[in-house]
Short mmCIF file of C-alpha atoms and ligand atoms in Angstrom, two decimals:
data_model
loop_
_atom_site.label_atom_id
_atom_site.label_comp_id
_atom_site.label_asym_id
_atom_site.label_seq_id
_atom_site.Cartn_x
_atom_site.Cartn_y
_atom_site.Cartn_z
CA MET E 30 36.56 -28.51 -14.17
CA PHE E 31 33.96 -30.80 -12.55
CA GLU E 32 31.55 -32.01 -14.83
CA SER E 33 28.12 -31.31 -12.79
CA ARG E 34 26.46 -35.37 -13.30
CA ARG E 35 29.57 -36.64 -11.71
CA VAL E 36 29.14 -33.54 -8.99
CA ALA E 37 25.52 -34.25 -8.38
CA ALA E 38 25.97 -38.17 -8.46
CA LEU E 39 28.29 -37.97 -5.58
CA ALA E 40 25.97 -35.62 -4.08
CA ALA E 41 23.02 -38.04 -4.13
CA GLU E 42 25.43 -40.93 -2.98
CA GLU E 43 26.07 -38.77 0.63
CA ALA E 44 22.91 -37.66 1.07
CA ALA E 45 22.27 -41.64 1.17
CA ARG E 46 24.71 -42.47 3.72
CA PHE E 47 23.88 -39.41 5.99
CA THR E 48 20.81 -41.29 6.17
CA ALA E 49 21.88 -44.92 6.97
CA GLU E 50 24.19 -43.57 9.61
CA HIS E 51 22.00 -41.51 11.22
CA PRO E 52 18.36 -43.65 12.32
CA VAL E 53 17.97 -41.67 15.69
CA SER E 54 18.77 -38.62 13.73
CA ALA E 55 16.05 -39.30 11.26
CA ALA E 56 13.57 -40.32 14.23
CA HIS E 57 14.07 -37.30 16.24
CA ALA E 58 13.33 -35.11 12.64
CA GLY E 59 9.71 -36.96 12.24
CA ARG E 60 8.54 -35.88 15.77
CA LEU E 61 10.47 -32.29 15.12
CA ALA E 62 8.35 -31.84 11.78
CA ALA E 63 5.07 -32.29 13.98
CA HIS E 64 5.98 -28.72 16.18
CA TRP E 65 8.44 -26.42 14.47
CA LEU E 66 8.24 -24.85 11.46
CA ASN E 67 10.36 -26.41 8.82
CA GLY E 68 11.27 -28.82 11.26
CA VAL E 69 13.54 -27.02 13.33
CA PRO E 70 13.36 -24.51 16.60
CA MET E 71 14.93 -21.91 13.71
CA HIS E 72 14.00 -22.44 10.04
CA TRP E 73 17.42 -21.84 8.51
CA MET E 74 18.32 -25.17 10.57
CA ARG E 75 17.78 -26.91 7.39
CA ASP E 76 20.42 -25.41 5.62
CA TRP E 77 23.03 -27.96 6.37
CA GLY E 78 22.44 -29.72 3.30
CA THR E 79 21.68 -32.80 4.42
CA PRO E 80 18.24 -34.55 4.17
CA PHE E 81 17.37 -33.79 7.74
CA PRO E 82 20.07 -31.89 10.52
CA PRO E 83 22.07 -34.22 12.53
CA ILE E 84 20.55 -33.62 16.39
CA LEU E 85 23.22 -31.81 18.51
CA ARG E 86 23.88 -33.74 21.39
CA GLU E 87 26.86 -32.43 22.74
CA ALA E 88 29.41 -29.57 21.55
CA THR E 89 32.09 -29.45 23.67
CA GLY E 90 36.09 -27.93 22.47
CA ALA E 91 36.23 -27.65 19.00
CA GLN E 92 34.18 -31.60 18.62
CA ILE E 93 31.14 -32.09 18.23
CA THR E 94 28.21 -35.12 19.20
CA ASP E 95 24.82 -36.23 17.51
CA VAL E 96 22.58 -38.36 18.90
CA ASP E 97 23.83 -40.89 16.17
CA GLY E 98 27.14 -41.22 17.97
CA CYS E 99 28.34 -39.62 15.27
CA ARG E 100 31.87 -37.12 16.38
CA TYR E 101 32.59 -34.21 14.17
CA ALA E 102 35.75 -31.82 13.89
CA ASP E 103 33.96 -28.61 13.64
CA PHE E 104 35.27 -25.69 11.74
CA CYS E 105 31.88 -24.11 11.89
CA LEU E 106 32.14 -23.55 15.05
CA GLY E 107 28.50 -22.15 15.31
CA ASP E 108 29.30 -20.36 12.52
CA THR E 109 31.27 -18.14 15.47
CA GLY E 110 29.51 -17.71 17.84
CA ALA E 111 31.47 -20.59 19.09
CA MET E 112 35.15 -19.39 17.22
CA PHE E 113 36.74 -19.45 20.61
CA GLY E 114 35.69 -23.36 21.70
CA HIS E 115 32.49 -25.42 22.57
CA SER E 116 31.64 -23.67 26.36
CA PRO E 117 35.31 -22.25 27.25
CA PRO E 118 35.76 -23.97 30.80
CA ALA E 119 36.11 -20.02 31.84
CA VAL E 120 32.91 -18.97 30.32
CA ALA E 121 30.76 -22.49 31.51
CA GLN E 122 31.97 -21.47 34.91
CA ALA E 123 31.05 -17.83 35.59
CA VAL E 124 27.43 -18.55 33.78
CA ALA E 125 26.78 -21.68 36.19
CA LEU E 126 27.86 -18.84 39.37
CA GLN E 127 25.42 -16.34 37.52
CA ALA E 128 22.91 -19.03 37.48
CA ALA E 129 22.00 -19.29 40.63
CA ARG E 130 22.54 -15.08 41.63
CA GLY E 131 19.85 -13.77 39.24
CA LEU E 132 19.45 -13.79 35.48
CA THR E 133 17.55 -10.53 35.07
CA ALA E 134 16.59 -7.64 36.68
CA MET E 135 16.71 -4.31 34.03
CA LEU E 136 19.70 -3.57 36.57
CA PRO E 137 23.43 -2.50 36.06
CA GLY E 138 25.32 -5.66 37.55
CA GLU E 139 28.30 -5.76 39.79
CA ARG E 140 30.05 -6.60 36.81
CA ALA E 141 29.97 -3.32 34.12
CA ALA E 142 32.50 -1.74 35.64
CA GLU E 143 35.05 -4.10 34.91
CA VAL E 144 33.50 -4.95 31.47
CA GLY E 145 33.35 -1.68 30.11
CA GLU E 146 37.24 -0.73 31.44
CA GLY E 147 37.63 -4.44 30.00
CA LEU E 148 36.19 -3.15 26.94
CA ALA E 149 37.41 -0.17 26.05
CA ARG E 150 40.91 -1.65 26.81
CA LEU E 151 40.90 -4.51 24.56
CA PHE E 152 39.15 -2.34 21.46
CA GLY E 153 40.21 1.64 22.16
CA LEU E 154 36.80 2.80 22.35
CA PRO E 155 36.33 4.48 25.36
CA PHE E 156 31.89 4.40 25.66
CA TRP E 157 30.32 1.13 25.31
CA GLN E 158 26.61 -0.23 25.02
CA MET E 159 25.11 -4.02 25.13
CA THR E 160 22.57 -5.87 23.36
CA GLN E 161 21.67 -9.76 23.44
CA THR E 162 22.54 -9.84 19.06
CA ALA E 163 25.45 -8.64 16.72
CA THR E 164 22.12 -7.80 14.65
CA ASP E 165 20.29 -5.28 17.48
CA ALA E 166 24.10 -4.19 17.66
CA ASN E 167 23.95 -3.01 14.63
CA ARG E 168 20.31 -1.39 14.67
CA ALA E 169 20.92 0.26 17.72
CA ALA E 170 24.76 1.98 15.83
CA LEU E 171 22.58 2.77 12.96
CA ARG E 172 19.71 4.87 14.82
CA TRP E 173 22.14 6.37 16.48
CA ALA E 174 23.99 7.52 13.32
CA ARG E 175 20.38 8.56 12.14
CA ALA E 176 19.92 10.45 15.49
CA ILE E 177 23.41 12.53 15.63
CA THR E 178 23.73 13.33 11.79
CA ARG E 179 20.09 13.91 10.63
CA ARG E 180 20.30 12.48 8.03
CA ALA E 181 18.58 8.96 6.99
CA GLN E 182 20.82 6.97 4.77
CA THR E 183 23.20 4.02 5.32
CA LEU E 184 26.03 3.17 2.99
CA VAL E 185 27.12 -0.19 2.57
CA PHE E 186 28.98 -2.66 0.10
CA ARG E 187 27.08 -5.10 -1.57
CA GLY E 188 26.65 -8.49 -0.88
CA CYS E 189 27.45 -7.32 2.75
CA TYR E 190 25.80 -8.84 6.01
CA HIS E 191 24.86 -7.58 8.84
CA GLY E 192 22.48 -9.39 10.46
CA THR E 193 18.92 -9.00 10.01
CA VAL E 194 18.78 -5.10 9.99
CA ASP E 195 15.33 -4.63 7.91
CA GLU E 196 16.77 -1.42 6.86
CA ILE E 197 19.80 -2.19 5.09
CA MET E 198 18.81 -5.32 3.84
CA LEU E 199 19.51 -4.97 0.14
CA ARG E 200 19.99 -8.72 -0.31
CA PRO E 201 17.64 -10.79 -2.42
CA GLY E 202 15.60 -13.20 -0.59
CA GLY E 203 14.45 -11.01 2.58
CA ILE E 204 10.76 -12.00 3.58
CA GLY E 205 7.96 -10.23 4.76
CA THR E 206 9.58 -6.49 4.59
CA ALA E 207 7.73 -3.45 5.45
CA ILE E 208 9.92 -0.61 4.13
CA ASP E 209 11.05 0.26 0.98
CA VAL E 210 14.88 -0.51 1.63
CA ARG E 211 16.24 1.94 -1.08
CA ALA E 212 15.19 4.72 0.76
CA SER E 213 17.54 3.66 3.86
CA ALA E 214 20.13 1.91 2.04
CA LEU E 215 22.98 2.58 -0.40
CA ALA E 216 25.17 -0.17 -1.54
CA VAL E 217 28.31 0.35 -3.50
CA GLU E 218 31.50 -2.39 -4.41
CA PHE E 219 33.92 -3.22 -2.20
CA ASP E 220 36.34 -2.02 -4.53
CA ASP E 221 34.76 1.52 -5.46
CA LEU E 222 36.26 4.30 -3.80
CA ALA E 223 34.30 6.64 -6.68
CA GLY E 224 31.32 4.62 -5.94
CA VAL E 225 31.63 5.63 -2.01
CA GLU E 226 32.35 9.03 -2.32
CA ALA E 227 29.79 9.90 -5.01
CA ALA E 228 27.65 8.39 -1.87
CA LEU E 229 28.92 10.22 0.73
CA ARG E 230 28.64 13.59 -1.20
CA THR E 231 24.85 13.11 -1.31
CA GLY E 232 25.14 14.49 2.17
CA ASP E 233 22.10 12.09 2.67
CA ILE E 234 24.95 9.31 4.53
CA ALA E 235 24.56 9.03 8.45
CA ALA E 236 27.08 6.02 8.67
CA LEU E 237 29.09 4.00 6.18
CA LEU E 238 28.70 0.48 7.43
CA TYR E 239 31.17 -2.18 6.78
CA GLU E 240 33.22 -5.39 7.74
CA PRO E 241 36.50 -4.83 7.46
CA VAL E 242 37.39 -8.32 5.35
CA MET E 243 33.94 -9.19 3.46
CA THR E 244 33.25 -12.30 5.50
CA ASN E 245 29.27 -12.77 3.91
CA ALA E 246 30.34 -12.74 0.68
CA GLY E 247 32.58 -16.07 0.38
CA MET E 248 35.69 -14.01 1.56
CA VAL E 249 36.91 -10.56 0.14
CA LEU E 250 39.96 -9.07 1.01
CA PRO E 251 40.46 -5.04 1.02
CA GLN E 252 42.46 -3.52 -1.47
CA PRO E 253 45.46 -1.65 -0.02
CA GLY E 254 44.68 1.59 1.36
CA LEU E 255 40.80 0.83 1.63
CA HIS E 256 40.33 1.19 5.40
CA VAL E 257 42.68 4.75 5.32
CA ALA E 258 40.67 6.18 2.06
CA LEU E 259 37.23 5.11 4.10
CA ARG E 260 38.18 6.53 7.23
CA ASP E 261 39.30 10.01 5.54
CA LEU E 262 36.51 10.32 3.31
CA THR E 263 33.56 9.63 6.12
CA ARG E 264 35.28 12.42 7.86
CA ARG E 265 35.46 15.08 4.94
CA HIS E 266 31.50 14.29 4.21
CA GLY E 267 30.31 14.64 8.11
CA ALA E 268 28.97 10.93 8.22
CA LEU E 269 29.92 8.25 11.08
CA LEU E 270 31.95 5.03 10.15
CA ILE E 271 30.68 2.13 11.83
CA VAL E 272 32.92 -1.41 11.53
CA ASP E 273 30.85 -4.25 12.58
CA GLU E 274 33.73 -6.88 13.63
CA THR E 275 31.86 -9.26 14.36
CA HIS E 276 33.29 -12.12 12.13
CA THR E 277 36.50 -10.52 11.85
CA LEU E 278 37.18 -10.56 15.89
CA SER E 279 39.43 -13.21 14.33
CA SER E 280 41.86 -10.67 13.24
CA GLY E 281 43.04 -10.87 16.79
CA PRO E 282 42.21 -9.59 20.42
CA GLY E 283 40.28 -6.36 19.58
CA GLY E 284 40.12 -7.59 15.93
CA TYR E 285 40.80 -5.83 12.77
CA THR E 286 40.58 -2.52 14.19
CA ARG E 287 43.40 -3.34 16.64
CA ALA E 288 45.55 -5.32 14.11
CA HIS E 289 45.46 -2.55 11.72
CA GLY E 290 44.50 0.15 14.11
CA LEU E 291 41.33 1.70 11.97
CA GLU E 292 39.84 4.79 13.52
CA PRO E 293 35.48 4.11 13.47
CA ASP E 294 33.82 5.78 15.27
CA LEU E 295 31.15 2.74 16.10
CA LEU E 296 32.65 -0.52 16.82
CA VAL E 297 29.63 -3.41 16.92
CA CYS E 298 30.53 -6.97 17.62
CA GLY E 299 28.58 -9.82 18.69
CA LYS E 300 28.50 -13.29 18.38
CA ALA E 301 31.33 -15.01 20.09
CA ILE E 302 32.78 -11.48 22.64
CA ALA E 303 30.62 -13.40 25.21
CA GLY E 304 32.04 -17.18 24.51
CA GLY E 305 29.21 -17.90 22.39
CA VAL E 306 27.20 -16.37 25.26
CA PRO E 307 23.98 -14.69 23.55
CA CYS E 308 25.51 -11.30 23.75
CA ALA E 309 26.75 -8.52 21.64
CA VAL E 310 28.26 -4.56 22.31
CA TYR E 311 28.28 -1.77 20.33
CA GLY E 312 31.35 1.25 20.98
CA PHE E 313 31.83 4.77 20.54
CA THR E 314 34.70 7.57 20.85
CA ALA E 315 33.76 10.06 23.40
CA GLU E 316 32.75 12.41 20.72
CA VAL E 317 29.75 10.50 19.58
CA GLU E 318 28.97 9.64 23.34
CA ALA E 319 28.93 13.82 23.58
CA ARG E 320 26.72 14.68 20.50
CA MET E 321 24.19 10.94 21.95
CA ARG E 322 24.37 12.65 25.44
CA GLY E 323 22.65 15.82 23.20
CA VAL E 324 20.28 13.98 21.38
CA LEU E 325 18.76 12.64 24.64
CA ALA E 326 18.82 15.52 26.41
CA ALA E 327 16.86 17.52 23.34
CA ARG E 328 14.28 15.02 24.27
CA HIS E 329 11.05 15.71 25.70
CA GLU E 330 9.60 12.38 26.49
CA GLU E 331 10.89 9.85 28.47
CA HIS E 332 14.21 8.57 28.72
CA GLY E 333 13.31 4.88 27.88
CA HIS E 334 12.29 4.68 25.34
CA THR E 335 14.19 5.36 22.16
CA GLY E 336 13.40 3.01 20.32
CA MET E 337 15.98 0.39 20.77
CA GLY E 338 15.92 -2.12 23.59
CA THR E 339 15.75 -5.10 24.56
CA THR E 340 14.66 -5.92 27.74
CA LEU E 341 17.05 -9.11 28.13
CA ALA E 342 20.20 -6.91 27.22
CA ALA E 343 23.26 -6.83 29.49
CA ASN E 344 21.76 -8.98 31.68
CA PRO E 345 23.98 -10.50 34.57
CA LEU E 346 24.27 -13.91 32.95
CA ALA E 347 25.65 -12.14 29.42
CA LEU E 348 28.22 -9.61 31.83
CA ALA E 349 29.24 -12.89 33.59
CA ALA E 350 30.14 -14.09 30.10
CA LEU E 351 30.91 -10.96 29.00
CA ALA E 352 33.58 -10.41 32.04
CA ALA E 353 35.32 -14.30 31.26
CA ALA E 354 35.15 -13.98 28.32
CA LEU E 355 37.74 -10.69 28.47
CA ALA E 356 39.94 -12.14 31.24
CA SER E 357 40.31 -15.29 29.79
CA LEU E 358 39.77 -15.02 25.89
CA HIS E 359 40.44 -11.87 24.11
CA THR E 360 43.80 -12.56 25.11
CA PRO E 361 46.82 -12.92 23.23
CA GLU E 362 47.59 -16.58 24.83
CA THR E 363 43.96 -17.55 23.55
CA TYR E 364 44.85 -15.64 19.92
CA ALA E 365 48.29 -17.59 19.46
CA PRO E 366 47.34 -21.59 18.47
CA MET E 367 44.34 -19.86 16.76
CA LEU E 368 46.29 -17.80 14.09
CA ALA E 369 48.95 -20.20 13.72
CA GLY E 370 47.15 -23.09 13.05
CA ALA E 371 44.73 -21.22 10.73
CA ALA E 372 48.20 -20.35 9.16
CA ALA E 373 49.10 -24.34 9.14
CA LEU E 374 45.80 -24.82 7.46
CA ASP E 375 45.71 -21.79 5.30
CA ALA E 376 49.30 -23.42 3.68
CA LYS E 377 47.87 -27.18 2.84
CA LEU E 378 44.86 -25.79 1.32
CA GLN E 379 46.90 -23.79 -0.66
CA ALA E 380 49.20 -26.57 -1.22
CA LEU E 381 46.35 -28.66 -2.00
CA LEU E 382 45.08 -26.55 -4.84
CA ALA E 383 48.38 -26.10 -6.27
CA ARG E 384 48.72 -30.11 -6.43
CA ARG E 385 45.04 -30.61 -8.00
CA ARG E 386 46.21 -27.51 -10.58
CA LEU E 387 42.91 -26.11 -9.31
CA ASP E 388 42.57 -22.13 -10.47
CA TRP E 389 40.40 -21.42 -6.98
CA HIS E 390 42.07 -19.51 -3.77
CA VAL E 391 42.38 -19.56 0.15
CA ALA E 392 41.51 -16.41 2.21
CA ARG E 393 42.31 -15.23 5.37
CA VAL E 394 41.10 -13.17 8.40
CA GLY E 395 43.35 -14.10 10.83
CA ALA E 396 41.56 -17.61 12.33
CA ARG E 397 38.98 -17.75 10.15
CA LEU E 398 39.67 -18.87 6.21
CA GLU E 399 37.49 -19.52 3.46
CA ILE E 400 38.04 -21.45 0.56
CA GLY E 401 36.81 -19.74 -3.23
CA TYR E 402 35.93 -21.14 -6.72
CA ASP E 403 37.74 -18.70 -8.51
CA LYS E 404 40.73 -16.32 -8.54
CA ARG E 405 40.68 -13.92 -5.81
CA PRO E 406 37.28 -11.41 -5.97
CA ARG E 407 37.61 -7.80 -4.93
CA ASN E 408 34.05 -7.30 -4.50
CA GLY E 409 30.66 -8.68 -3.69
CA THR E 410 29.63 -9.12 -6.94
CA GLN E 411 32.41 -10.56 -8.20
CA ALA E 412 32.45 -13.04 -5.13
CA ALA E 413 28.88 -14.49 -6.18
CA ALA E 414 29.53 -14.89 -9.55
CA GLY E 415 32.36 -17.25 -8.76
CA MET E 416 30.46 -19.11 -6.48
CA LEU E 417 29.65 -22.95 -7.22
CA PRO E 418 26.36 -23.96 -5.24
CA ALA E 419 25.96 -27.85 -6.17
CA LEU E 420 30.02 -27.96 -5.83
CA GLU E 421 29.77 -26.69 -2.41
CA HIS E 422 26.79 -28.60 -1.37
CA ALA E 423 28.53 -32.16 -2.39
CA VAL E 424 31.94 -30.80 -0.98
CA HIS E 425 30.40 -30.35 2.63
CA LEU E 426 27.97 -33.45 2.29
CA TYR E 427 31.27 -35.48 1.57
CA LEU E 428 33.05 -34.02 4.69
CA LEU E 429 30.36 -34.38 6.76
CA ASN E 430 30.22 -38.36 6.40
CA ARG E 431 33.54 -37.61 7.28
CA GLY E 432 33.70 -36.20 10.72
CA CYS E 433 34.69 -32.84 9.62
CA LEU E 434 32.12 -29.74 9.73
CA LEU E 435 32.10 -26.94 7.76
CA THR E 436 30.03 -24.29 7.83
CA PRO E 437 26.64 -23.77 5.94
CA PHE E 438 26.52 -21.87 2.54
CA HIS E 439 30.24 -20.96 2.43
CA ASN E 440 32.95 -22.45 2.95
CA MET E 441 34.13 -21.33 5.40
CA MET E 442 36.64 -22.93 7.98
CA LEU E 443 37.60 -21.34 11.76
CA TYR E 444 40.58 -22.55 13.36
CA SER E 445 39.22 -22.26 17.76
CA PRO E 446 42.65 -22.12 20.01
CA VAL E 447 41.30 -25.98 20.83
CA SER E 448 41.16 -26.73 17.52
CA ALA E 449 43.49 -30.25 16.64
CA ALA E 450 46.21 -29.95 13.95
CA ASP E 451 44.80 -33.69 13.39
CA ASP E 452 41.68 -32.65 12.57
CA ALA E 453 42.63 -29.92 10.47
CA GLU E 454 44.86 -32.46 8.69
CA ARG E 455 42.08 -35.38 8.52
CA LEU E 456 40.19 -31.85 7.09
CA VAL E 457 42.65 -31.89 3.90
CA VAL E 458 42.91 -35.39 3.50
CA ALA E 459 39.05 -35.61 2.85
CA LEU E 460 38.56 -32.41 0.54
CA ASP E 461 41.74 -33.90 -1.87
CA ALA E 462 39.78 -37.36 -1.35
CA CYS E 463 36.43 -35.67 -2.54
CA LEU E 464 37.99 -33.58 -5.24
CA GLY E 465 39.63 -37.02 -6.39
CA GLU E 466 36.17 -38.28 -6.78
CA ILE E 467 34.47 -36.03 -8.66
CA ALA E 468 37.27 -35.08 -10.96
C1 LIG C 519 29.58 -9.43 10.01
C2 LIG C 519 27.44 -9.83 11.00
N1 LIG C 519 27.32 -9.10 11.63
C3 LIG C 519 26.25 -8.80 12.37
C4 LIG C 519 25.89 -9.85 11.90
C5 LIG C 519 24.21 -10.76 13.11
O1 LIG C 519 24.47 -11.45 14.24
P1 LIG C 519 23.26 -12.11 14.77
O2 LIG C 519 23.13 -13.25 13.98
O3 LIG C 519 24.12 -12.86 15.89
O4 LIG C 519 22.94 -11.00 15.08
C6 LIG C 519 25.89 -11.62 11.29
C7 LIG C 519 25.85 -12.77 11.47
O5 LIG C 519 26.33 -13.64 10.55
C8 LIG C 519 27.73 -11.30 10.97
O6 LIG C 519 28.04 -12.10 9.91
#
């Protein structure tokens, strides 16, 4: 449909335009290269597809401004960390107040009781633990699952991503892995219930860890009845069901679990849970909590040494942010404009695809949308086969140069409570113009 030479030519034109419009960012990039690996504080910050990254000056609401004074309507929103908008006022205030009253102390803060109650109300699970990142929360949830069940393996869906959790990193591209992941994890397709059952029947699976909608392989929506079947199968075969809500929190207050009545044994959520302050949580049922206490009681060593960390987890700053987020962000009032705005953007994108007679699709889970360059995939392998990296690269650059940020290595858009309908319209117009240029 799109000639690859034209796509490459557009990408080159857009890269040149970006360079011409970003002299200050270019100067920063020169200095950064001297002391940061890959020229950035985190090596994947180069993955925006621009010749060098636009250097952030400020992120407020759903807007980003770079050091060149370019303004962007931000639909990436820190790949979900800023799903409720950048620096939500209630969270920013709570952090500022707490910052002067202690940052880290290894003691439960005075807000811990209120936060535990709030998490239990929000997600419907009675017991909780905090970590710094969703990666850490998944690691801990899996450790507990193995300890409780005395089984070694984790079942995941092919194409999944749950953070840099070594023992389930079946994706290609991992650097320096110390273990043979095939011994600790098994992957089946998202639409393969027979495969799930066969894996569970081995008796080696401690837990099935999954996102209720796959959001890291394009976006793959579940087949009807999947969640009920997974709950039933895991129960029948004595494996724990862990739902990773880190991205599907976009569904509504309490995530996909609340919106669709899932019954996980454990639930993990990070990124936006505390409004963008480093913080993640995992929750579990009373039965799982009793089994965890059983594991702890059977040990003879000191209590602290469980292999689960980390020193800064559950610090007062994160607790303050989480308390503010629970009170002011995880509410129906906050979600109403997110869900309505995302639905409107969804309709506009669908209309654009129809008008341009493109056999693509738009998938959506609440406030989170993704364009796929194919018909709706049913699993991670189909989603990967439908990807067009060169086209995606050109489109991202074109949109970025017109003031619209999409998530790198995704066609993902998030609609925050403070996103503007005008910006969504601008995004659709720019995408239309881009497709017109390539066609
Ligand atoms: C579903 C899911 N879970 C967990 C994580 C890990 O989050 P973090 O990188 O904040 O640890 C990610 C990251 O993209 C994710 O997409």
